[in-house]
Amino acid sequence: GSRQVQSKTSQIWSRVPENLKGCIWLVLASLIFTIMMAAIKDVGQRIPVWEILFIRQICVIVILSPRMLQSFPHAFKTDRLQLHGARIFCSVCAMAAGFTAVIHMPLADVTAISFARTLFITLLAVVLLKEVVDLKRWGPTIFGFIGVLIVLQPSFEGIDYYAFLALASAVFLAVVMIVTRVLTKTESPVTIMTYQSFGLAVAFAIPAYIYWETPTAFELIAMVLIGVLMSMAQYSNIQAYKHGEASAVQPMEYTRLLFAGLIGILFFQETPGLLTIVGSLVILAGAVYSVKEMRREQRVPDE
């Protein structure tokens, strides 16, 4: 019955290469995160972003509380407090800038611009993690960044304020991803999420209090849903970087382009501009090539 199916599924999953496991986890995280972004965009038309982020973090803590109590006090034990602090600080900056951009820009545009972080992640993976990145991985990364520039449309007069926030968010997220990769070597996913959740809740509390707007019942439900989705996305993301190399797993997040484009069209009546479509196709082409190369590399040892 169900136990046999579960056992067979576990056996199949155990044979999946680690980088491929990381990719599967990241596609799941990307879908959940895009749905969460859409919810923030909708609620953010009236509710301040700080309030949304604060309510979301409270929900994440409530969801995590059974795991944290079960792991108490082990979940709080760490020798890498400074790294947790750096991750929290960069997360606050990334979320505040990124979600402000989400509220004020088309979903597909801000998602495409956010992929500038792929270049930053690859650079940091080489410099800080000493990961070996060959030309076959550099190619899709640079190709993807060209796609981001097409969407961003930079000029000598500068770029749009909200587009700049989206780009700044990409830089901070790149650091978060690399720090996550380092932390997963010694810390459990529960410990990482515990410090992240409490740290962000404290950071968002003060601005949320200052700019507080009383939410309607629908807005409150939506913010709770955002918290649920965020905890799911966080866990999936941590699992992705635990299983796979940062430079190998990252291209899978390009699937967010498809999710964001579809949700933007269906729920926000956003028609992507020509440059957004062209840039997104360039980004996707690089991602497809990267996946094909990775699959080819995984097959070689079996032959």
mmCIF file of C-alpha atoms in Angstrom:
data_model
loop_
_atom_site.group_PDB
_atom_site.id
_atom_site.type_symbol
_atom_site.label_atom_id
_atom_site.label_comp_id
_atom_site.label_asym_id
_atom_site.label_seq_id
_atom_site.Cartn_x
_atom_site.Cartn_y
_atom_site.Cartn_z
ATOM 1 C CA GLY A 1 0.000 0.000 0.000
ATOM 2 C CA SER A 2 1.100 3.480 0.896
ATOM 3 C CA ARG A 3 4.213 2.253 2.732
ATOM 4 C CA GLN A 4 5.454 0.420 -0.370
ATOM 5 C CA VAL A 5 4.889 3.523 -2.495
ATOM 6 C CA GLN A 6 6.701 5.644 0.106
ATOM 7 C CA SER A 7 9.587 3.161 0.254
ATOM 8 C CA LYS A 8 9.902 3.043 -3.531
ATOM 9 C CA THR A 9 9.775 6.847 -3.743
ATOM 10 C CA SER A 10 12.539 7.076 -1.119
ATOM 11 C CA GLN A 11 14.690 4.615 -3.078
ATOM 12 C CA ILE A 12 14.226 6.582 -6.318
ATOM 13 C CA TRP A 13 14.989 9.872 -4.531
ATOM 14 C CA SER A 14 18.152 8.415 -2.940
ATOM 15 C CA ARG A 15 19.515 7.623 -6.430
ATOM 16 C CA VAL A 16 18.947 11.166 -7.699
ATOM 17 C CA PRO A 17 22.260 13.113 -8.017
ATOM 18 C CA GLU A 18 22.721 15.776 -5.332
ATOM 19 C CA ASN A 19 22.788 18.712 -7.776
ATOM 20 C CA LEU A 20 19.559 17.502 -9.387
ATOM 21 C CA LYS A 21 17.924 17.219 -5.946
ATOM 22 C CA GLY A 22 18.927 20.814 -5.306
ATOM 23 C CA CYS A 23 17.377 21.853 -8.626
ATOM 24 C CA ILE A 24 14.058 20.146 -7.842
ATOM 25 C CA TRP A 25 13.883 21.833 -4.443
ATOM 26 C CA LEU A 26 14.632 25.236 -5.994
ATOM 27 C CA VAL A 27 11.920 24.939 -8.678
ATOM 28 C CA LEU A 28 9.427 24.234 -5.874
ATOM 29 C CA ALA A 29 10.741 27.191 -3.869
ATOM 30 C CA SER A 30 10.464 29.424 -6.954
ATOM 31 C CA LEU A 31 6.798 28.550 -7.555
ATOM 32 C CA ILE A 32 5.844 29.127 -3.914
ATOM 33 C CA PHE A 33 7.825 32.380 -3.749
ATOM 34 C CA THR A 34 6.161 33.772 -6.907
ATOM 35 C CA ILE A 35 2.689 33.084 -5.504
ATOM 36 C CA MET A 36 3.768 34.856 -2.313
ATOM 37 C CA MET A 37 5.019 37.856 -4.322
ATOM 38 C CA ALA A 38 1.653 38.100 -6.071
ATOM 39 C CA ALA A 39 -0.113 38.136 -2.689
ATOM 40 C CA ILE A 40 2.233 40.898 -1.431
ATOM 41 C CA LYS A 41 1.606 42.926 -4.599
ATOM 42 C CA ASP A 42 -2.146 42.695 -4.053
ATOM 43 C CA VAL A 43 -2.178 43.476 -0.311
ATOM 44 C CA GLY A 44 0.570 46.102 -0.702
ATOM 45 C CA GLN A 45 -1.712 48.416 -2.655
ATOM 46 C CA ARG A 46 -3.005 49.665 0.729
ATOM 47 C CA ILE A 47 -1.005 48.014 3.525
ATOM 48 C CA PRO A 48 2.617 49.235 4.132
ATOM 49 C CA VAL A 49 5.295 46.732 3.141
ATOM 50 C CA TRP A 50 6.807 46.759 6.676
ATOM 51 C CA GLU A 51 3.467 45.653 8.157
ATOM 52 C CA ILE A 52 3.118 42.855 5.603
ATOM 53 C CA LEU A 53 6.627 41.630 6.319
ATOM 54 C CA PHE A 54 6.111 41.786 10.103
ATOM 55 C CA ILE A 55 2.793 39.852 10.036
ATOM 56 C CA ARG A 56 4.401 37.353 7.685
ATOM 57 C CA GLN A 57 7.283 36.756 10.102
ATOM 58 C CA ILE A 58 4.922 36.235 13.047
ATOM 59 C CA CYS A 59 3.118 33.573 10.977
ATOM 60 C CA VAL A 60 6.440 31.916 10.089
ATOM 61 C CA ILE A 61 7.363 31.745 13.809
ATOM 62 C CA VAL A 62 3.977 30.207 14.676
ATOM 63 C CA ILE A 63 4.391 27.624 11.897
ATOM 64 C CA LEU A 64 7.935 26.810 12.996
ATOM 65 C CA SER A 65 7.139 26.712 16.726
ATOM 66 C CA PRO A 66 6.445 22.927 16.904
ATOM 67 C CA ARG A 67 9.782 22.192 15.229
ATOM 68 C CA MET A 68 11.574 24.755 17.396
ATOM 69 C CA LEU A 69 10.053 23.406 20.619
ATOM 70 C CA GLN A 70 10.945 19.875 19.555
ATOM 71 C CA SER A 71 14.523 20.981 18.888
ATOM 72 C CA PHE A 72 14.755 23.270 21.943
ATOM 73 C CA PRO A 73 17.306 24.275 23.049
ATOM 74 C CA HIS A 74 19.344 22.669 20.260
ATOM 75 C CA ALA A 75 17.739 24.876 17.567
ATOM 76 C CA PHE A 76 19.309 27.963 19.195
ATOM 77 C CA LYS A 77 22.779 26.480 19.621
ATOM 78 C CA THR A 78 25.293 27.849 17.152
ATOM 79 C CA ASP A 79 28.925 28.854 16.888
ATOM 80 C CA ARG A 80 28.188 31.051 13.862
ATOM 81 C CA LEU A 81 26.129 33.861 15.364
ATOM 82 C CA GLN A 82 27.838 36.512 13.205
ATOM 83 C CA LEU A 83 26.939 34.647 10.015
ATOM 84 C CA HIS A 84 23.317 34.373 11.136
ATOM 85 C CA GLY A 85 23.370 38.109 11.868
ATOM 86 C CA ALA A 86 24.793 38.909 8.432
ATOM 87 C CA ARG A 87 22.132 36.735 6.788
ATOM 88 C CA ILE A 88 19.352 38.513 8.711
ATOM 89 C CA PHE A 89 20.681 41.995 7.875
ATOM 90 C CA CYS A 90 20.987 41.215 4.157
ATOM 91 C CA SER A 91 17.550 39.571 4.167
ATOM 92 C CA VAL A 92 15.953 42.702 5.675
ATOM 93 C CA CYS A 93 17.551 44.911 3.012
ATOM 94 C CA ALA A 94 16.674 42.485 0.203
ATOM 95 C CA MET A 95 13.035 42.088 1.265
ATOM 96 C CA ALA A 96 12.340 45.765 1.945
ATOM 97 C CA ALA A 97 13.803 46.842 -1.402
ATOM 98 C CA GLY A 98 12.543 43.889 -3.440
ATOM 99 C CA PHE A 99 8.954 43.846 -2.209
ATOM 100 C CA THR A 100 8.626 47.624 -2.561
ATOM 101 C CA ALA A 101 9.600 47.127 -6.206
ATOM 102 C CA VAL A 102 7.094 44.239 -6.522
ATOM 103 C CA ILE A 103 4.231 46.481 -5.354
ATOM 104 C CA HIS A 104 5.063 49.276 -7.825
ATOM 105 C CA MET A 105 6.343 47.370 -10.894
ATOM 106 C CA PRO A 106 4.928 44.685 -13.231
ATOM 107 C CA LEU A 107 5.568 41.246 -11.701
ATOM 108 C CA ALA A 108 7.422 39.939 -14.774
ATOM 109 C CA ASP A 109 9.743 42.993 -14.902
ATOM 110 C CA VAL A 110 10.787 42.911 -11.253
ATOM 111 C CA THR A 111 11.279 39.132 -11.419
ATOM 112 C CA ALA A 112 13.511 39.408 -14.487
ATOM 113 C CA ILE A 113 15.611 42.192 -12.925
ATOM 114 C CA SER A 114 16.007 40.119 -9.749
ATOM 115 C CA PHE A 115 17.993 37.546 -11.744
ATOM 116 C CA ALA A 116 20.952 39.906 -11.858
ATOM 117 C CA ARG A 117 21.868 38.179 -8.603
ATOM 118 C CA THR A 118 22.853 35.043 -10.557
ATOM 119 C CA LEU A 119 26.020 36.779 -11.724
ATOM 120 C CA PHE A 120 26.736 37.990 -8.183
ATOM 121 C CA ILE A 121 26.151 34.487 -6.755
ATOM 122 C CA THR A 122 28.489 32.874 -9.285
ATOM 123 C CA LEU A 123 31.183 35.469 -8.530
ATOM 124 C CA LEU A 124 30.803 35.001 -4.768
ATOM 125 C CA ALA A 125 30.760 31.193 -5.129
ATOM 126 C CA VAL A 126 34.130 31.355 -6.865
ATOM 127 C CA VAL A 127 35.722 33.954 -4.569
ATOM 128 C CA LEU A 128 34.319 32.917 -1.172
ATOM 129 C CA LEU A 129 33.347 29.244 -1.509
ATOM 130 C CA LYS A 130 36.206 28.316 -3.864
ATOM 131 C CA GLU A 131 33.734 26.481 -6.120
ATOM 132 C CA VAL A 132 35.142 25.574 -9.526
ATOM 133 C CA VAL A 133 33.020 27.182 -12.240
ATOM 134 C CA ASP A 134 34.002 26.266 -15.799
ATOM 135 C CA LEU A 135 33.161 28.108 -19.023
ATOM 136 C CA LYS A 136 30.051 25.962 -19.523
ATOM 137 C CA ARG A 137 28.592 27.457 -16.345
ATOM 138 C CA TRP A 138 29.934 30.985 -16.836
ATOM 139 C CA GLY A 139 28.311 31.106 -20.295
ATOM 140 C CA PRO A 140 24.661 30.749 -19.188
ATOM 141 C CA THR A 141 25.280 33.084 -16.221
ATOM 142 C CA ILE A 142 26.618 35.904 -18.397
ATOM 143 C CA PHE A 143 23.965 35.190 -21.040
ATOM 144 C CA GLY A 144 21.300 35.486 -18.336
ATOM 145 C CA PHE A 145 22.748 38.781 -17.099
ATOM 146 C CA ILE A 146 22.534 40.195 -20.651
ATOM 147 C CA GLY A 147 18.843 39.249 -20.583
ATOM 148 C CA VAL A 148 18.468 41.144 -17.293
ATOM 149 C CA LEU A 149 20.084 44.235 -18.847
ATOM 150 C CA ILE A 150 17.621 44.071 -21.768
ATOM 151 C CA VAL A 151 14.724 44.170 -19.284
ATOM 152 C CA LEU A 152 16.396 46.794 -17.079
ATOM 153 C CA GLN A 153 17.063 49.147 -20.025
ATOM 154 C CA PRO A 154 19.848 51.114 -18.293
ATOM 155 C CA SER A 155 20.762 54.491 -19.781
ATOM 156 C CA PHE A 156 23.179 57.325 -19.068
ATOM 157 C CA GLU A 157 20.328 59.151 -17.337
ATOM 158 C CA GLY A 158 20.101 56.300 -14.826
ATOM 159 C CA ILE A 159 17.397 53.722 -14.204
ATOM 160 C CA ASP A 160 13.917 53.854 -12.736
ATOM 161 C CA TYR A 161 13.851 54.192 -8.903
ATOM 162 C CA TYR A 162 11.885 50.997 -8.365
ATOM 163 C CA ALA A 163 14.039 49.145 -10.901
ATOM 164 C CA PHE A 164 17.067 50.285 -8.871
ATOM 165 C CA LEU A 165 15.461 48.857 -5.716
ATOM 166 C CA ALA A 166 14.911 45.540 -7.527
ATOM 167 C CA LEU A 167 18.597 45.505 -8.539
ATOM 168 C CA ALA A 168 19.761 46.410 -5.010
ATOM 169 C CA SER A 169 17.609 43.573 -3.688
ATOM 170 C CA ALA A 170 19.388 41.215 -6.108
ATOM 171 C CA VAL A 171 22.786 42.116 -4.633
ATOM 172 C CA PHE A 172 21.645 41.491 -1.054
ATOM 173 C CA LEU A 173 19.931 38.229 -2.040
ATOM 174 C CA ALA A 174 23.157 36.983 -3.631
ATOM 175 C CA VAL A 175 24.926 37.442 -0.301
ATOM 176 C CA VAL A 176 22.044 35.691 1.511
ATOM 177 C CA MET A 177 22.327 32.688 -0.831
ATOM 178 C CA ILE A 178 26.072 32.356 -0.313
ATOM 179 C CA VAL A 179 25.800 32.715 3.480
ATOM 180 C CA THR A 180 23.042 30.070 3.422
ATOM 181 C CA ARG A 181 25.344 27.724 1.510
ATOM 182 C CA VAL A 182 28.061 28.226 4.151
ATOM 183 C CA LEU A 183 25.657 27.799 7.089
ATOM 184 C CA THR A 184 24.154 24.538 5.772
ATOM 185 C CA LYS A 185 27.587 22.910 6.140
ATOM 186 C CA THR A 186 27.305 23.025 9.939
ATOM 187 C CA GLU A 187 23.789 24.218 10.822
ATOM 188 C CA SER A 188 20.479 22.356 10.519
ATOM 189 C CA PRO A 189 17.644 23.892 8.434
ATOM 190 C CA VAL A 190 15.655 24.373 11.669
ATOM 191 C CA THR A 191 18.464 26.389 13.290
ATOM 192 C CA ILE A 192 18.883 28.592 10.214
ATOM 193 C CA MET A 193 15.137 29.223 9.950
ATOM 194 C CA THR A 194 14.822 29.876 13.710
ATOM 195 C CA TYR A 195 17.429 32.634 13.741
ATOM 196 C CA GLN A 196 16.119 34.052 10.462
ATOM 197 C CA SER A 197 12.506 34.125 11.657
ATOM 198 C CA PHE A 198 13.112 35.779 15.034
ATOM 199 C CA GLY A 199 15.724 38.161 13.644
ATOM 200 C CA LEU A 200 13.444 39.412 10.863
ATOM 201 C CA ALA A 201 10.441 39.712 13.208
ATOM 202 C CA VAL A 202 12.439 41.990 15.538
ATOM 203 C CA ALA A 203 13.820 44.027 12.614
ATOM 204 C CA PHE A 204 10.377 44.594 11.034
ATOM 205 C CA ALA A 205 8.519 45.302 14.315
ATOM 206 C CA ILE A 206 9.498 48.978 14.744
ATOM 207 C CA PRO A 207 8.732 50.252 11.193
ATOM 208 C CA ALA A 208 5.538 48.125 11.185
ATOM 209 C CA TYR A 209 4.383 49.888 14.382
ATOM 210 C CA ILE A 210 5.204 53.335 12.975
ATOM 211 C CA TYR A 211 3.391 52.843 9.644
ATOM 212 C CA TRP A 212 0.614 50.539 10.897
ATOM 213 C CA GLU A 213 -2.680 50.428 8.943
ATOM 214 C CA THR A 214 -5.526 48.318 10.374
ATOM 215 C CA PRO A 215 -6.088 45.493 7.876
ATOM 216 C CA THR A 216 -9.471 44.205 6.718
ATOM 217 C CA ALA A 217 -10.362 40.550 7.351
ATOM 218 C CA PHE A 218 -9.398 39.672 3.756
ATOM 219 C CA GLU A 219 -6.059 41.506 4.028
ATOM 220 C CA LEU A 220 -5.291 39.759 7.320
ATOM 221 C CA ILE A 221 -6.029 36.330 5.802
ATOM 222 C CA ALA A 222 -3.836 37.211 2.803
ATOM 223 C CA MET A 223 -0.948 38.223 5.090
ATOM 224 C CA VAL A 224 -1.267 34.982 7.062
ATOM 225 C CA LEU A 225 -1.167 33.085 3.744
ATOM 226 C CA ILE A 226 1.972 35.041 2.824
ATOM 227 C CA GLY A 227 3.555 33.820 6.074
ATOM 228 C CA VAL A 228 2.640 30.200 5.345
ATOM 229 C CA LEU A 229 4.021 30.425 1.795
ATOM 230 C CA MET A 230 7.219 32.093 2.997
ATOM 231 C CA SER A 231 7.996 29.338 5.509
ATOM 232 C CA MET A 232 7.486 26.732 2.779
ATOM 233 C CA ALA A 233 9.673 28.658 0.314
ATOM 234 C CA GLN A 234 12.403 29.201 2.930
ATOM 235 C CA TYR A 235 12.612 25.544 3.812
ATOM 236 C CA SER A 236 12.666 24.455 0.148
ATOM 237 C CA ASN A 237 15.372 27.028 -0.595
ATOM 238 C CA ILE A 238 17.559 25.857 2.292
ATOM 239 C CA GLN A 239 17.174 22.242 1.145
ATOM 240 C CA ALA A 240 18.150 23.262 -2.404
ATOM 241 C CA TYR A 241 21.453 24.775 -1.307
ATOM 242 C CA LYS A 242 22.109 21.949 1.135
ATOM 243 C CA HIS A 243 21.990 19.371 -1.670
ATOM 244 C CA GLY A 244 23.475 21.269 -4.622
ATOM 245 C CA GLU A 245 26.366 23.581 -5.428
ATOM 246 C CA ALA A 246 25.312 27.232 -5.516
ATOM 247 C CA SER A 247 26.540 27.745 -9.099
ATOM 248 C CA ALA A 248 24.781 24.565 -10.330
ATOM 249 C CA VAL A 249 21.443 24.973 -8.543
ATOM 250 C CA GLN A 250 20.885 28.698 -9.127
ATOM 251 C CA PRO A 251 19.776 28.495 -12.814
ATOM 252 C CA MET A 252 16.609 26.636 -11.738
ATOM 253 C CA GLU A 253 15.273 29.807 -10.197
ATOM 254 C CA TYR A 254 14.752 31.135 -13.730
ATOM 255 C CA THR A 255 11.481 29.181 -13.711
ATOM 256 C CA ARG A 256 10.155 32.108 -11.681
ATOM 257 C CA LEU A 257 10.045 34.076 -14.941
ATOM 258 C CA LEU A 258 7.375 31.749 -16.306
ATOM 259 C CA PHE A 259 5.401 31.762 -13.061
ATOM 260 C CA ALA A 260 5.594 35.559 -12.707
ATOM 261 C CA GLY A 261 4.584 36.175 -16.328
ATOM 262 C CA LEU A 262 1.546 33.888 -16.084
ATOM 263 C CA ILE A 263 0.381 35.246 -12.714
ATOM 264 C CA GLY A 264 0.889 38.850 -13.907
ATOM 265 C CA ILE A 265 -1.274 38.239 -16.977
ATOM 266 C CA LEU A 266 -3.998 36.230 -15.206
ATOM 267 C CA PHE A 267 -4.411 38.230 -11.987
ATOM 268 C CA PHE A 268 -3.005 41.736 -12.570
ATOM 269 C CA GLN A 269 -3.771 42.255 -16.284
ATOM 270 C CA GLU A 270 -0.066 42.986 -16.831
ATOM 271 C CA THR A 271 1.003 42.612 -20.449
ATOM 272 C CA PRO A 272 4.813 42.194 -20.569
ATOM 273 C CA GLY A 273 6.555 44.696 -22.858
ATOM 274 C CA LEU A 274 8.617 43.594 -25.862
ATOM 275 C CA LEU A 275 11.956 44.123 -24.094
ATOM 276 C CA THR A 276 10.711 42.179 -21.047
ATOM 277 C CA ILE A 277 9.738 39.253 -23.293
ATOM 278 C CA VAL A 278 13.003 39.352 -25.257
ATOM 279 C CA GLY A 279 15.110 39.652 -22.105
ATOM 280 C CA SER A 280 13.189 36.839 -20.411
ATOM 281 C CA LEU A 281 13.680 34.558 -23.431
ATOM 282 C CA VAL A 282 17.427 35.276 -23.372
ATOM 283 C CA ILE A 283 17.511 34.443 -19.636
ATOM 284 C CA LEU A 284 15.537 31.216 -20.181
ATOM 285 C CA ALA A 285 17.764 30.163 -23.087
ATOM 286 C CA GLY A 286 20.787 30.389 -20.801
ATOM 287 C CA ALA A 287 18.992 28.370 -18.115
ATOM 288 C CA VAL A 288 17.946 25.620 -20.570
ATOM 289 C CA TYR A 289 21.528 25.297 -21.831
ATOM 290 C CA SER A 290 22.790 25.090 -18.250
ATOM 291 C CA VAL A 291 20.346 22.273 -17.399
ATOM 292 C CA LYS A 292 21.301 20.287 -20.526
ATOM 293 C CA GLU A 293 24.986 20.552 -19.666
ATOM 294 C CA MET A 294 24.333 19.469 -16.079
ATOM 295 C CA ARG A 295 22.354 16.421 -17.201
ATOM 296 C CA ARG A 296 25.099 15.495 -19.650
ATOM 297 C CA GLU A 297 27.692 15.746 -16.845
ATOM 298 C CA GLN A 298 25.566 13.533 -14.586
ATOM 299 C CA ARG A 299 25.228 10.858 -17.283
ATOM 300 C CA VAL A 300 28.943 10.619 -18.043
ATOM 301 C CA PRO A 301 29.945 8.675 -14.867
ATOM 302 C CA ASP A 302 27.190 6.103 -15.485
ATOM 303 C CA GLU A 303 28.417 5.203 -18.971
#
